[in-house]
C-alpha cells in the first residue's frame, strides 16, 4: 500500500513536471526566443506577456477608445485601431505583437506590402476565382442591375413621408445591401438567403467579441465556452440552410422544372460542383464555404462603404451638389443604367476618397488599410481631409505612383472578386438618393467609427433628408 502511494505520488509529480515543462516551453521560452530573433533583425514590438501576449493591453486600449466619440474629423486611426496606432508610433511601421502565444508580424510599410499580398495560386483555386469573376463582372453584373434597382426602390418607398425627420440610415443600408446580395447571388432563393445572412451576422458578432481572448491553458481542451457552442450551432444551421437551397436547385433540374442551375453565383457554383471532370470539380464544402464568404465579404463592406459615402456627402455639401449635378446630367430623373454608371467620374472619385478614409474591411486587413490610407508620408499633410479631387486623374496620380498605398480591394490572386459588383451597388443607391433628396447630418449624430466586421458608425448614422420634388 505504502509503495503504491509512493508510486502514485511520483507519477503525479512526473506528470505535473512534464506539464510545467510544456507550459514553460510553449508559453514562455518560444515567445521569448521569437522576440529575441526578431529584435536582432530590427523588428521590435510590445513585450510578450505570459499566456495572453498583448491581448489584455489591446482590449484595455480599445475599451478606452470606444467608450467616447471623436470630433467630426476623419483622423480615425487613433480611435479605430488604438493599439496599432500607438505601437507604430513606438516601434515603427513594422512591428511584432502577440495574440496570446501567436506571434503577429504587422507590416504597414508600403515598400514591403507588395510581397506579402501576392501568393501562389493552384489550378482549382484559379477556377474558383474565375467563377466568381464571371458571376460578378461584365454581362452578369449588367443583368443584376434591375434587381439592385428594385432593392433600392423598396428602401426609398419606405422613406416616403419621412422627409425632414431624422432617419438612422446605417441599418437601412444594412437591409438594402443584404437584399441586394441575396437577390443577385441567390436570385429566386433570396428569402432563404436572408435567413443565412442573419445567422452569419450572429456568428460574426461572436467571432468579433472573442478576437482578442486567449484560450485558457489546458482548460480550453476540456471545457467549451458558451460562445463556442453557439457558433458551432450557427455554423451547422448555416451549412444546412445552404444545403437546402442547393437541394432545391438540384431537384428543379432533376424534375426538369429548370434546364440548368441558373446563371447567378450559386447556379455557377453548382455547375462546377457537378462538373464531369473530377480534377476541376468543386467540393460541396467549397460551394457552401463560397456562399458564406460572398455574403460575409460582401454585405458588411458594402453597407459600410455606402454609409460613409453618404455621411461624407452630408458633411460636404459642395461635393454633394457636384455629385448630384453629375447624376442628373447622366441619368436625368431616370433609373441608373450600365452605360451611365461607367460614366460617373465624380462619384468614382468620391467613392475612392471614402474607401481611403473609411476602408470597409475588418480584422487583420484593417490594420494594413487604415495605417496606409492615413499615413501622411504617403498622402501629404492633408491626409485626414476629404478631398476627392486627389483622385481626379486616377489612382496612380493620387498615390504618387505608389501602388501599395491604396489597395482597398487587395491585390493579386487573393484580391476581391466582388470589386466591380460592390462599386456598382454603391453607385446605384447613391445616384437614386441624390436624384430625390438633399441630405445633412442630424444634430444628434455622434461621430464614432468602430471596427466591427467592417467599419461602422458605433451609434448609427442619423441624417435629415429633404425631398427635391
Ligand atoms: C466595399 C466593398 C468591398 C471591399 C472594400 C472588399 C475588400 C476586399 C479585400 C481587401 C479582399 C482581399 C482580402 C485579402 O487580401 O486576403 C477581399 C476579398 C474578397 N472579397 Fe471583397 N470587398 C468588398 C465587397 C465584396 C463583395 C460585394 C463580394 C461578393 C459578393 C466580395 C467577395 C470577396 C471574396 C469572395 C474575397 C476572397 C477572394 C479570394 O480569396 O480569392 N467582396 N475583399
GROMACS .gro file of C-alpha atoms and ligand atoms in nm:
model
  512
    1UNK     CA    1   0.000   0.000   0.000
    2UNK     CA    2   0.281   0.234   0.103
    3UNK     CA    3   0.470   0.154  -0.222
    4UNK     CA    4   0.158   0.212  -0.430
    5UNK     CA    5   0.105   0.552  -0.271
    6UNK     CA    6   0.466   0.648  -0.337
    7UNK     CA    7   0.431   0.530  -0.699
    8UNK     CA    8   0.110   0.730  -0.737
    9UNK     CA    9   0.263   1.045  -0.593
   10UNK     CA   10   0.577   1.003  -0.805
   11UNK     CA   11   0.372   0.958  -1.125
   12UNK     CA   12   0.159   1.258  -1.037
   13UNK     CA   13   0.472   1.461  -0.970
   14UNK     CA   14   0.620   1.350  -1.302
   15UNK     CA   15   0.301   1.442  -1.488
   16UNK     CA   16   0.296   1.784  -1.324
   17UNK     CA   17   0.663   1.833  -1.406
   18UNK     CA   18   0.607   1.742  -1.775
   19UNK     CA   19   0.303   1.974  -1.783
   20UNK     CA   20   0.510   2.253  -1.633
   21UNK     CA   21   0.787   2.200  -1.888
   22UNK     CA   22   0.526   2.203  -2.166
   23UNK     CA   23   0.380   2.531  -2.041
   24UNK     CA   24   0.718   2.693  -1.991
   25UNK     CA   25   0.841   2.581  -2.330
   26UNK     CA   26   0.535   2.688  -2.534
   27UNK     CA   27   0.416   2.985  -2.334
   28UNK     CA   28   0.744   3.134  -2.220
   29UNK     CA   29   1.052   3.005  -2.399
   30UNK     CA   30   0.922   3.003  -2.760
   31UNK     CA   31   0.767   3.353  -2.749
   32UNK     CA   32   1.078   3.498  -2.584
   33UNK     CA   33   1.303   3.329  -2.837
   34UNK     CA   34   1.091   3.459  -3.130
   35UNK     CA   35   1.102   3.804  -2.974
   36UNK     CA   36   1.478   3.784  -2.940
   37UNK     CA   37   1.532   3.667  -3.300
   38UNK     CA   38   1.300   3.935  -3.442
   39UNK     CA   39   1.457   4.207  -3.236
   40UNK     CA   40   1.802   4.108  -3.360
   41UNK     CA   41   1.663   4.166  -3.713
   42UNK     CA   42   1.544   4.514  -3.609
   43UNK     CA   43   1.176   4.422  -3.556
   44UNK     CA   44   1.059   4.526  -3.212
   45UNK     CA   45   0.718   4.536  -3.053
   46UNK     CA   46   0.518   4.537  -2.731
   47UNK     CA   47   0.667   4.278  -2.493
   48UNK     CA   48   0.503   3.937  -2.476
   49UNK     CA   49   0.314   3.874  -2.153
   50UNK     CA   50   0.274   3.523  -2.016
   51UNK     CA   51  -0.011   3.333  -2.193
   52UNK     CA   52  -0.214   3.634  -2.308
   53UNK     CA   53   0.054   3.810  -2.516
   54UNK     CA   54  -0.064   4.167  -2.572
   55UNK     CA   55  -0.436   4.089  -2.562
   56UNK     CA   56  -0.508   4.242  -2.220
   57UNK     CA   57  -0.338   4.565  -2.316
   58UNK     CA   58  -0.508   4.575  -2.658
   59UNK     CA   59  -0.852   4.513  -2.506
   60UNK     CA   60  -0.791   4.787  -2.249
   61UNK     CA   61  -0.685   5.038  -2.517
   62UNK     CA   62  -0.988   4.951  -2.730
   63UNK     CA   63  -1.225   4.975  -2.435
   64UNK     CA   64  -1.097   5.321  -2.359
   65UNK     CA   65  -1.105   5.440  -2.723
   66UNK     CA   66  -1.453   5.308  -2.794
   67UNK     CA   67  -1.600   5.449  -2.474
   68UNK     CA   68  -1.609   5.802  -2.612
   69UNK     CA   69  -1.691   5.956  -2.950
   70UNK     CA   70  -1.446   6.163  -3.151
   71UNK     CA   71  -1.464   6.508  -3.308
   72UNK     CA   72  -1.615   6.519  -3.656
   73UNK     CA   73  -1.282   6.477  -3.835
   74UNK     CA   74  -1.152   6.190  -4.049
   75UNK     CA   75  -0.842   6.130  -3.841
   76UNK     CA   76  -0.989   5.795  -3.734
   77UNK     CA   77  -0.676   5.583  -3.692
   78UNK     CA   78  -0.616   5.652  -3.318
   79UNK     CA   79  -0.979   5.568  -3.234
   80UNK     CA   80  -1.036   5.271  -3.465
   81UNK     CA   81  -0.711   5.085  -3.403
   82UNK     CA   82  -0.569   5.248  -3.088
   83UNK     CA   83  -0.320   4.967  -3.025
   84UNK     CA   84  -0.179   4.968  -3.380
   85UNK     CA   85  -0.157   5.346  -3.375
   86UNK     CA   86   0.037   5.351  -3.051
   87UNK     CA   87   0.260   5.053  -3.140
   88UNK     CA   88   0.354   5.209  -3.477
   89UNK     CA   89   0.442   5.533  -3.300
   90UNK     CA   90   0.655   5.347  -3.050
   91UNK     CA   91   0.809   5.064  -3.254
   92UNK     CA   92   0.791   5.180  -3.617
   93UNK     CA   93   0.585   5.081  -3.924
   94UNK     CA   94   0.666   4.711  -3.893
   95UNK     CA   95   0.641   4.551  -3.553
   96UNK     CA   96   0.584   4.221  -3.375
   97UNK     CA   97   0.282   4.176  -3.150
   98UNK     CA   98   0.124   3.881  -2.969
   99UNK     CA   99  -0.227   3.740  -2.989
  100UNK     CA  100  -0.191   3.501  -2.696
  101UNK     CA  101   0.110   3.290  -2.787
  102UNK     CA  102   0.064   3.357  -3.154
  103UNK     CA  103   0.321   3.597  -3.296
  104UNK     CA  104   0.188   3.854  -3.544
  105UNK     CA  105   0.418   4.045  -3.769
  106UNK     CA  106   0.240   4.370  -3.854
  107UNK     CA  107   0.369   4.528  -4.175
  108UNK     CA  108   0.241   4.872  -4.267
  109UNK     CA  109   0.539   4.986  -4.470
  110UNK     CA  110   0.422   5.010  -4.834
  111UNK     CA  111   0.770   4.905  -4.952
  112UNK     CA  112   0.706   4.561  -4.803
  113UNK     CA  113   0.335   4.535  -4.884
  114UNK     CA  114   0.354   4.402  -5.240
  115UNK     CA  115   0.533   4.079  -5.149
  116UNK     CA  116   0.302   3.995  -4.863
  117UNK     CA  117  -0.009   4.041  -5.074
  118UNK     CA  118   0.074   3.821  -5.367
  119UNK     CA  119   0.051   3.447  -5.310
  120UNK     CA  120   0.066   3.149  -5.542
  121UNK     CA  121  -0.249   3.011  -5.695
  122UNK     CA  122  -0.347   2.648  -5.752
  123UNK     CA  123  -0.538   2.533  -6.060
  124UNK     CA  124  -0.854   2.466  -5.861
  125UNK     CA  125  -0.838   2.798  -5.684
  126UNK     CA  126  -0.786   2.976  -6.015
  127UNK     CA  127  -1.105   2.811  -6.137
  128UNK     CA  128  -1.296   2.915  -5.828
  129UNK     CA  129  -1.191   3.275  -5.877
  130UNK     CA  130  -1.280   3.256  -6.244
  131UNK     CA  131  -1.632   3.152  -6.150
  132UNK     CA  132  -1.673   3.433  -5.900
  133UNK     CA  133  -1.526   3.676  -6.152
  134UNK     CA  134  -1.773   3.557  -6.411
  135UNK     CA  135  -2.063   3.588  -6.167
  136UNK     CA  136  -1.980   3.940  -6.052
  137UNK     CA  137  -1.845   4.108  -6.367
  138UNK     CA  138  -1.935   4.206  -6.722
  139UNK     CA  139  -2.259   4.077  -6.862
  140UNK     CA  140  -2.364   3.902  -6.536
  141UNK     CA  141  -2.317   4.226  -6.346
  142UNK     CA  142  -2.522   4.411  -6.608
  143UNK     CA  143  -2.801   4.159  -6.561
  144UNK     CA  144  -2.802   4.227  -6.187
  145UNK     CA  145  -2.881   4.597  -6.228
  146UNK     CA  146  -3.263   4.559  -6.233
  147UNK     CA  147  -3.250   4.354  -5.908
  148UNK     CA  148  -3.028   4.617  -5.745
  149UNK     CA  149  -3.263   4.896  -5.855
  150UNK     CA  150  -3.565   4.701  -5.727
  151UNK     CA  151  -3.398   4.669  -5.385
  152UNK     CA  152  -3.324   5.044  -5.373
  153UNK     CA  153  -3.680   5.126  -5.477
  154UNK     CA  154  -3.814   4.914  -5.189
  155UNK     CA  155  -3.598   5.114  -4.948
  156UNK     CA  156  -3.691   5.452  -5.095
  157UNK     CA  157  -4.059   5.363  -5.083
  158UNK     CA  158  -4.023   5.326  -4.704
  159UNK     CA  159  -3.859   5.667  -4.683
  160UNK     CA  160  -4.162   5.845  -4.823
  161UNK     CA  161  -4.324   6.072  -4.565
  162UNK     CA  162  -4.007   6.084  -4.355
  163UNK     CA  163  -3.869   6.395  -4.528
  164UNK     CA  164  -3.731   6.649  -4.282
  165UNK     CA  165  -3.741   6.395  -3.998
  166UNK     CA  166  -3.432   6.229  -3.859
  167UNK     CA  167  -3.354   5.887  -4.008
  168UNK     CA  168  -3.100   5.629  -3.895
  169UNK     CA  169  -2.970   5.504  -4.228
  170UNK     CA  170  -2.690   5.263  -4.134
  171UNK     CA  171  -2.946   4.994  -4.056
  172UNK     CA  172  -3.148   5.088  -4.363
  173UNK     CA  173  -2.838   5.036  -4.577
  174UNK     CA  174  -2.774   4.710  -4.394
  175UNK     CA  175  -3.112   4.575  -4.505
  176UNK     CA  176  -3.058   4.713  -4.853
  177UNK     CA  177  -2.714   4.556  -4.906
  178UNK     CA  178  -2.832   4.227  -4.764
  179UNK     CA  179  -3.127   4.221  -5.002
  180UNK     CA  180  -2.906   4.321  -5.296
  181UNK     CA  181  -2.666   4.034  -5.232
  182UNK     CA  182  -2.945   3.784  -5.169
  183UNK     CA  183  -3.128   3.880  -5.486
  184UNK     CA  184  -2.820   3.888  -5.707
  185UNK     CA  185  -2.619   3.592  -5.575
  186UNK     CA  186  -2.910   3.360  -5.490
  187UNK     CA  187  -3.186   3.505  -5.715
  188UNK     CA  188  -3.501   3.304  -5.654
  189UNK     CA  189  -3.379   3.173  -5.318
  190UNK     CA  190  -3.316   3.516  -5.178
  191UNK     CA  191  -3.554   3.485  -4.883
  192UNK     CA  192  -3.371   3.174  -4.763
  193UNK     CA  193  -3.051   3.365  -4.837
  194UNK     CA  194  -3.157   3.638  -4.596
  195UNK     CA  195  -3.201   3.382  -4.317
  196UNK     CA  196  -2.847   3.261  -4.381
  197UNK     CA  197  -2.733   3.613  -4.367
  198UNK     CA  198  -2.896   3.669  -4.029
  199UNK     CA  199  -2.717   3.366  -3.888
  200UNK     CA  200  -2.387   3.479  -4.036
  201UNK     CA  201  -2.427   3.811  -3.862
  202UNK     CA  202  -2.475   3.638  -3.527
  203UNK     CA  203  -2.177   3.415  -3.596
  204UNK     CA  204  -1.957   3.708  -3.688
  205UNK     CA  205  -2.062   3.900  -3.377
  206UNK     CA  206  -1.940   3.607  -3.167
  207UNK     CA  207  -1.613   3.591  -3.362
  208UNK     CA  208  -1.568   3.966  -3.319
  209UNK     CA  209  -1.609   3.967  -2.942
  210UNK     CA  210  -1.368   3.677  -2.899
  211UNK     CA  211  -1.096   3.807  -3.128
  212UNK     CA  212  -0.853   3.908  -2.854
  213UNK     CA  213  -0.948   3.645  -2.598
  214UNK     CA  214  -0.668   3.397  -2.549
  215UNK     CA  215  -0.766   3.039  -2.468
  216UNK     CA  216  -0.716   2.940  -2.108
  217UNK     CA  217  -0.432   2.692  -2.066
  218UNK     CA  218  -0.545   2.324  -2.084
  219UNK     CA  219  -0.897   2.414  -1.970
  220UNK     CA  220  -0.981   2.505  -2.328
  221UNK     CA  221  -0.932   2.139  -2.420
  222UNK     CA  222  -1.193   2.010  -2.174
  223UNK     CA  223  -1.445   2.291  -2.146
  224UNK     CA  224  -1.619   2.463  -2.434
  225UNK     CA  225  -1.735   2.821  -2.361
  226UNK     CA  226  -2.099   2.913  -2.440
  227UNK     CA  227  -1.988   3.125  -2.737
  228UNK     CA  228  -1.809   2.830  -2.897
  229UNK     CA  229  -2.114   2.606  -2.854
  230UNK     CA  230  -2.334   2.878  -3.004
  231UNK     CA  231  -2.101   2.933  -3.300
  232UNK     CA  232  -2.083   2.558  -3.373
  233UNK     CA  233  -2.463   2.551  -3.369
  234UNK     CA  234  -2.488   2.851  -3.601
  235UNK     CA  235  -2.224   2.710  -3.837
  236UNK     CA  236  -2.426   2.389  -3.866
  237UNK     CA  237  -2.752   2.577  -3.926
  238UNK     CA  238  -2.587   2.789  -4.197
  239UNK     CA  239  -2.449   2.478  -4.361
  240UNK     CA  240  -2.796   2.316  -4.352
  241UNK     CA  241  -2.965   2.624  -4.497
  242UNK     CA  242  -2.718   2.649  -4.784
  243UNK     CA  243  -2.764   2.276  -4.845
  244UNK     CA  244  -3.140   2.330  -4.854
  245UNK     CA  245  -3.107   2.591  -5.131
  246UNK     CA  246  -2.867   2.365  -5.319
  247UNK     CA  247  -3.105   2.065  -5.293
  248UNK     CA  248  -3.398   2.277  -5.415
  249UNK     CA  249  -3.197   2.385  -5.719
  250UNK     CA  250  -3.085   2.029  -5.789
  251UNK     CA  251  -3.438   1.899  -5.758
  252UNK     CA  252  -3.567   2.152  -6.007
  253UNK     CA  253  -3.307   2.040  -6.259
  254UNK     CA  254  -3.375   1.670  -6.193
  255UNK     CA  255  -3.753   1.709  -6.232
  256UNK     CA  256  -3.686   1.924  -6.543
  257UNK     CA  257  -3.868   2.219  -6.391
  258UNK     CA  258  -3.549   2.409  -6.481
  259UNK     CA  259  -3.295   2.325  -6.754
  260UNK     CA  260  -2.991   2.441  -6.560
  261UNK     CA  261  -2.879   2.563  -6.221
  262UNK     CA  262  -2.905   2.925  -6.328
  263UNK     CA  263  -2.656   3.200  -6.406
  264UNK     CA  264  -2.649   3.351  -6.058
  265UNK     CA  265  -2.344   3.290  -5.836
  266UNK     CA  266  -2.493   2.984  -5.668
  267UNK     CA  267  -2.601   2.840  -6.004
  268UNK     CA  268  -2.247   2.875  -6.140
  269UNK     CA  269  -2.103   2.709  -5.831
  270UNK     CA  270  -2.346   2.422  -5.868
  271UNK     CA  271  -2.250   2.369  -6.230
  272UNK     CA  272  -1.890   2.341  -6.115
  273UNK     CA  273  -1.991   2.100  -5.836
  274UNK     CA  274  -2.149   1.872  -6.099
  275UNK     CA  275  -1.858   1.903  -6.339
  276UNK     CA  276  -1.781   1.563  -6.502
  277UNK     CA  277  -1.407   1.639  -6.481
  278UNK     CA  278  -1.309   1.528  -6.132
  279UNK     CA  279  -0.987   1.726  -6.141
  280UNK     CA  280  -1.164   2.061  -6.150
  281UNK     CA  281  -1.492   1.962  -5.982
  282UNK     CA  282  -1.565   2.172  -5.672
  283UNK     CA  283  -1.644   2.002  -5.344
  284UNK     CA  284  -1.971   2.067  -5.163
  285UNK     CA  285  -1.775   2.209  -4.872
  286UNK     CA  286  -1.628   2.460  -5.111
  287UNK     CA  287  -1.970   2.554  -5.253
  288UNK     CA  288  -2.110   2.608  -4.903
  289UNK     CA  289  -1.799   2.799  -4.796
  290UNK     CA  290  -1.812   3.021  -5.100
  291UNK     CA  291  -2.180   3.110  -5.043
  292UNK     CA  292  -2.095   3.203  -4.687
  293UNK     CA  293  -1.793   3.409  -4.781
  294UNK     CA  294  -1.966   3.603  -5.055
  295UNK     CA  295  -2.227   3.707  -4.800
  296UNK     CA  296  -1.973   3.772  -4.536
  297UNK     CA  297  -1.723   3.956  -4.752
  298UNK     CA  298  -1.989   4.139  -4.944
  299UNK     CA  299  -2.259   4.266  -4.714
  300UNK     CA  300  -2.083   4.440  -4.426
  301UNK     CA  301  -1.827   4.600  -4.655
  302UNK     CA  302  -2.090   4.735  -4.896
  303UNK     CA  303  -2.306   4.855  -4.607
  304UNK     CA  304  -2.010   5.040  -4.465
  305UNK     CA  305  -1.899   5.195  -4.796
  306UNK     CA  306  -2.245   5.328  -4.873
  307UNK     CA  307  -2.294   5.468  -4.522
  308UNK     CA  308  -1.959   5.654  -4.505
  309UNK     CA  309  -2.002   5.788  -4.858
  310UNK     CA  310  -2.341   5.933  -4.765
  311UNK     CA  311  -2.200   6.076  -4.441
  312UNK     CA  312  -1.912   6.244  -4.624
  313UNK     CA  313  -2.154   6.396  -4.873
  314UNK     CA  314  -2.386   6.507  -4.592
  315UNK     CA  315  -2.095   6.697  -4.434
  316UNK     CA  316  -1.953   6.828  -4.763
  317UNK     CA  317  -2.247   7.000  -4.932
  318UNK     CA  318  -2.028   7.122  -5.220
  319UNK     CA  319  -1.936   6.765  -5.318
  320UNK     CA  320  -2.295   6.654  -5.270
  321UNK     CA  321  -2.402   6.923  -5.521
  322UNK     CA  322  -2.130   6.819  -5.767
  323UNK     CA  323  -2.229   6.454  -5.736
  324UNK     CA  324  -2.599   6.534  -5.787
  325UNK     CA  325  -2.523   6.752  -6.090
  326UNK     CA  326  -2.331   6.463  -6.246
  327UNK     CA  327  -2.607   6.211  -6.175
  328UNK     CA  328  -2.872   6.440  -6.325
  329UNK     CA  329  -2.651   6.506  -6.627
  330UNK     CA  330  -2.601   6.134  -6.688
  331UNK     CA  331  -2.940   5.985  -6.592
  332UNK     CA  332  -3.179   6.281  -6.566
  333UNK     CA  333  -3.457   6.151  -6.346
  334UNK     CA  334  -3.438   5.801  -6.494
  335UNK     CA  335  -3.311   5.496  -6.310
  336UNK     CA  336  -2.937   5.423  -6.349
  337UNK     CA  337  -2.818   5.202  -6.636
  338UNK     CA  338  -2.488   5.029  -6.701
  339UNK     CA  339  -2.352   5.273  -6.966
  340UNK     CA  340  -2.428   5.568  -6.739
  341UNK     CA  341  -2.276   5.403  -6.432
  342UNK     CA  342  -1.945   5.375  -6.617
  343UNK     CA  343  -1.953   5.750  -6.688
  344UNK     CA  344  -1.986   5.865  -6.325
  345UNK     CA  345  -1.642   6.022  -6.281
  346UNK     CA  346  -1.710   6.248  -5.982
  347UNK     CA  347  -1.896   5.971  -5.799
  348UNK     CA  348  -1.598   5.740  -5.861
  349UNK     CA  349  -1.362   6.000  -5.711
  350UNK     CA  350  -1.591   6.037  -5.408
  351UNK     CA  351  -1.610   5.659  -5.360
  352UNK     CA  352  -1.231   5.628  -5.383
  353UNK     CA  353  -1.181   5.901  -5.125
  354UNK     CA  354  -1.434   5.730  -4.897
  355UNK     CA  355  -1.254   5.396  -4.940
  356UNK     CA  356  -0.933   5.572  -4.846
  357UNK     CA  357  -1.060   5.748  -4.534
  358UNK     CA  358  -1.300   5.477  -4.411
  359UNK     CA  359  -1.173   5.147  -4.558
  360UNK     CA  360  -1.455   4.897  -4.510
  361UNK     CA  361  -1.252   4.590  -4.422
  362UNK     CA  362  -1.203   4.431  -4.085
  363UNK     CA  363  -0.968   4.212  -3.885
  364UNK     CA  364  -0.603   4.196  -3.973
  365UNK     CA  365  -0.668   4.364  -4.307
  366UNK     CA  366  -0.798   4.681  -4.145
  367UNK     CA  367  -0.452   4.734  -3.996
  368UNK     CA  368  -0.295   4.737  -4.336
  369UNK     CA  369  -0.554   4.968  -4.489
  370UNK     CA  370  -0.612   5.220  -4.214
  371UNK     CA  371  -0.241   5.258  -4.146
  372UNK     CA  372  -0.158   5.306  -4.514
  373UNK     CA  373  -0.454   5.528  -4.601
  374UNK     CA  374  -0.388   5.761  -4.307
  375UNK     CA  375  -0.013   5.786  -4.348
  376UNK     CA  376   0.094   6.149  -4.409
  377UNK     CA  377   0.423   6.024  -4.559
  378UNK     CA  378   0.218   5.874  -4.843
  379UNK     CA  379  -0.068   6.122  -4.885
  380UNK     CA  380   0.069   6.453  -4.763
  381UNK     CA  381  -0.029   6.686  -4.481
  382UNK     CA  382  -0.393   6.696  -4.591
  383UNK     CA  383  -0.416   6.317  -4.536
  384UNK     CA  384  -0.714   6.348  -4.300
  385UNK     CA  385  -0.916   6.581  -4.521
  386UNK     CA  386  -1.194   6.468  -4.754
  387UNK     CA  387  -1.056   6.569  -5.093
  388UNK     CA  388  -1.197   6.358  -5.376
  389UNK     CA  389  -1.008   6.578  -5.621
  390UNK     CA  390  -0.691   6.385  -5.536
  391UNK     CA  391  -0.839   6.102  -5.747
  392UNK     CA  392  -0.933   6.331  -6.040
  393UNK     CA  393  -0.656   6.191  -6.257
  394UNK     CA  394  -0.679   5.834  -6.141
  395UNK     CA  395  -0.537   5.625  -5.860
  396UNK     CA  396  -0.174   5.626  -5.983
  397UNK     CA  397  -0.161   6.008  -5.968
  398UNK     CA  398  -0.336   6.018  -5.629
  399UNK     CA  399  -0.084   5.778  -5.479
  400UNK     CA  400   0.220   5.936  -5.647
  401UNK     CA  401   0.263   5.602  -5.831
  402UNK     CA  402   0.295   5.412  -5.505
  403UNK     CA  403   0.073   5.118  -5.599
  404UNK     CA  404   0.067   4.967  -5.249
  405UNK     CA  405  -0.063   5.287  -5.087
  406UNK     CA  406  -0.423   5.241  -5.200
  407UNK     CA  407  -0.550   4.886  -5.235
  408UNK     CA  408  -0.898   4.884  -5.083
  409UNK     CA  409  -0.982   4.562  -5.270
  410UNK     CA  410  -0.648   4.390  -5.221
  411UNK     CA  411  -0.403   4.282  -5.491
  412UNK     CA  412  -0.311   3.970  -5.683
  413UNK     CA  413  -0.464   3.623  -5.656
  414UNK     CA  414  -0.641   3.695  -5.326
  415UNK     CA  415  -0.790   4.029  -5.430
  416UNK     CA  416  -1.160   4.100  -5.406
  417UNK     CA  417  -1.373   3.923  -5.666
  418UNK     CA  418  -1.668   4.146  -5.574
  419UNK     CA  419  -1.498   4.478  -5.655
  420UNK     CA  420  -1.699   4.581  -5.963
  421UNK     CA  421  -2.013   4.442  -5.804
  422UNK     CA  422  -1.969   4.646  -5.488
  423UNK     CA  423  -1.884   4.967  -5.675
  424UNK     CA  424  -2.198   4.920  -5.888
  425UNK     CA  425  -2.415   4.856  -5.587
  426UNK     CA  426  -2.280   5.169  -5.422
  427UNK     CA  427  -2.323   5.389  -5.729
  428UNK     CA  428  -2.684   5.285  -5.791
  429UNK     CA  429  -2.834   5.366  -5.448
  430UNK     CA  430  -2.617   5.677  -5.424
  431UNK     CA  431  -2.745   5.804  -5.760
  432UNK     CA  432  -3.106   5.722  -5.676
  433UNK     CA  433  -3.084   5.902  -5.340
  434UNK     CA  434  -2.913   6.205  -5.497
  435UNK     CA  435  -3.187   6.224  -5.760
  436UNK     CA  436  -3.454   6.253  -5.490
  437UNK     CA  437  -3.304   6.413  -5.180
  438UNK     CA  438  -3.060   6.661  -5.037
  439UNK     CA  439  -2.925   6.548  -4.701
  440UNK     CA  440  -2.742   6.682  -4.399
  441UNK     CA  441  -2.627   6.528  -4.072
  442UNK     CA  442  -2.875   6.544  -3.789
  443UNK     CA  443  -2.771   6.737  -3.474
  444UNK     CA  444  -2.795   6.406  -3.285
  445UNK     CA  445  -2.529   6.234  -3.500
  446UNK     CA  446  -2.231   6.123  -3.292
  447UNK     CA  447  -1.908   6.053  -3.482
  448UNK     CA  448  -1.766   5.723  -3.362
  449UNK     CA  449  -1.629   5.488  -3.633
  450UNK     CA  450  -1.595   5.138  -3.493
  451UNK     CA  451  -1.426   4.834  -3.648
  452UNK     CA  452  -1.696   4.572  -3.628
  453UNK     CA  453  -1.663   4.319  -3.909
  454UNK     CA  454  -1.624   4.627  -4.122
  455UNK     CA  455  -1.616   4.991  -4.021
  456UNK     CA  456  -1.946   5.103  -3.876
  457UNK     CA  457  -2.078   5.418  -3.711
  458UNK     CA  458  -2.094   5.299  -3.350
  459UNK     CA  459  -2.406   5.498  -3.262
  460UNK     CA  460  -2.574   5.483  -3.601
  461UNK     CA  461  -2.588   5.729  -3.888
  462UNK     CA  462  -2.853   5.990  -3.819
  463UNK     CA  463  -2.931   6.214  -4.113
  464UNK     CA  464  -3.200   6.456  -4.230
  465UNK     CA  465  -3.335   6.414  -4.583
  466UNK     CA  466  -3.514   6.688  -4.777
  467UNK     CA  467  -3.714   6.595  -5.082
  468UNK     CA  468  -3.613   6.762  -5.410
  469UNK     CA  469  -3.953   6.720  -5.574
  470LIG     C1  470  -1.678   4.786  -5.045
  470LIG     C2  471  -1.685   4.659  -5.063
  470LIG     C3  472  -1.573   4.561  -5.053
  470LIG     C4  473  -1.443   4.577  -5.010
  470LIG     C5  474  -1.375   4.704  -4.962
  470LIG     C6  475  -1.379   4.448  -5.020
  470LIG     C7  476  -1.247   4.424  -4.989
  470LIG     C8  477  -1.185   4.303  -5.005
  470LIG     C9  478  -1.044   4.280  -4.983
  470LIG    C10  479  -0.945   4.383  -4.937
  470LIG    C11  480  -1.019   4.149  -5.013
  470LIG    C12  481  -0.882   4.082  -5.015
  470LIG    C13  482  -0.854   4.006  -4.892
  470LIG    C14  483  -0.709   3.958  -4.887
  470LIG     O1  484  -0.617   4.030  -4.927
  470LIG     O2  485  -0.693   3.845  -4.841
  470LIG    C15  486  -1.145   4.089  -5.049
  470LIG    C16  487  -1.160   3.956  -5.083
  470LIG    C17  488  -1.280   3.900  -5.121
  470LIG     N1  489  -1.398   3.966  -5.144
  470LIG    FE1  490  -1.433   4.162  -5.113
  470LIG     N2  491  -1.470   4.356  -5.067
  470LIG    C18  492  -1.589   4.420  -5.089
  470LIG    C19  493  -1.706   4.366  -5.137
  470LIG    C20  494  -1.722   4.235  -5.177
  470LIG    C21  495  -1.842   4.179  -5.234
  470LIG    C22  496  -1.970   4.256  -5.262
  470LIG    C23  497  -1.818   4.046  -5.256
  470LIG    C24  498  -1.905   3.939  -5.315
  470LIG    C25  499  -2.029   3.937  -5.330
  470LIG    C26  500  -1.684   4.020  -5.213
  470LIG    C27  501  -1.624   3.897  -5.218
  470LIG    C28  502  -1.493   3.874  -5.183
  470LIG    C29  503  -1.432   3.741  -5.186
  470LIG    C30  504  -1.503   3.611  -5.222
  470LIG    C31  505  -1.299   3.758  -5.148
  470LIG    C32  506  -1.192   3.650  -5.135
  470LIG    C33  507  -1.117   3.637  -5.266
  470LIG    C34  508  -1.016   3.523  -5.263
  470LIG     O3  509  -0.964   3.490  -5.157
  470LIG     O4  510  -0.992   3.469  -5.372
  470LIG     N3  511  -1.628   4.136  -5.165
  470LIG     N4  512  -1.243   4.183  -5.046
   0.00000   0.00000   0.00000
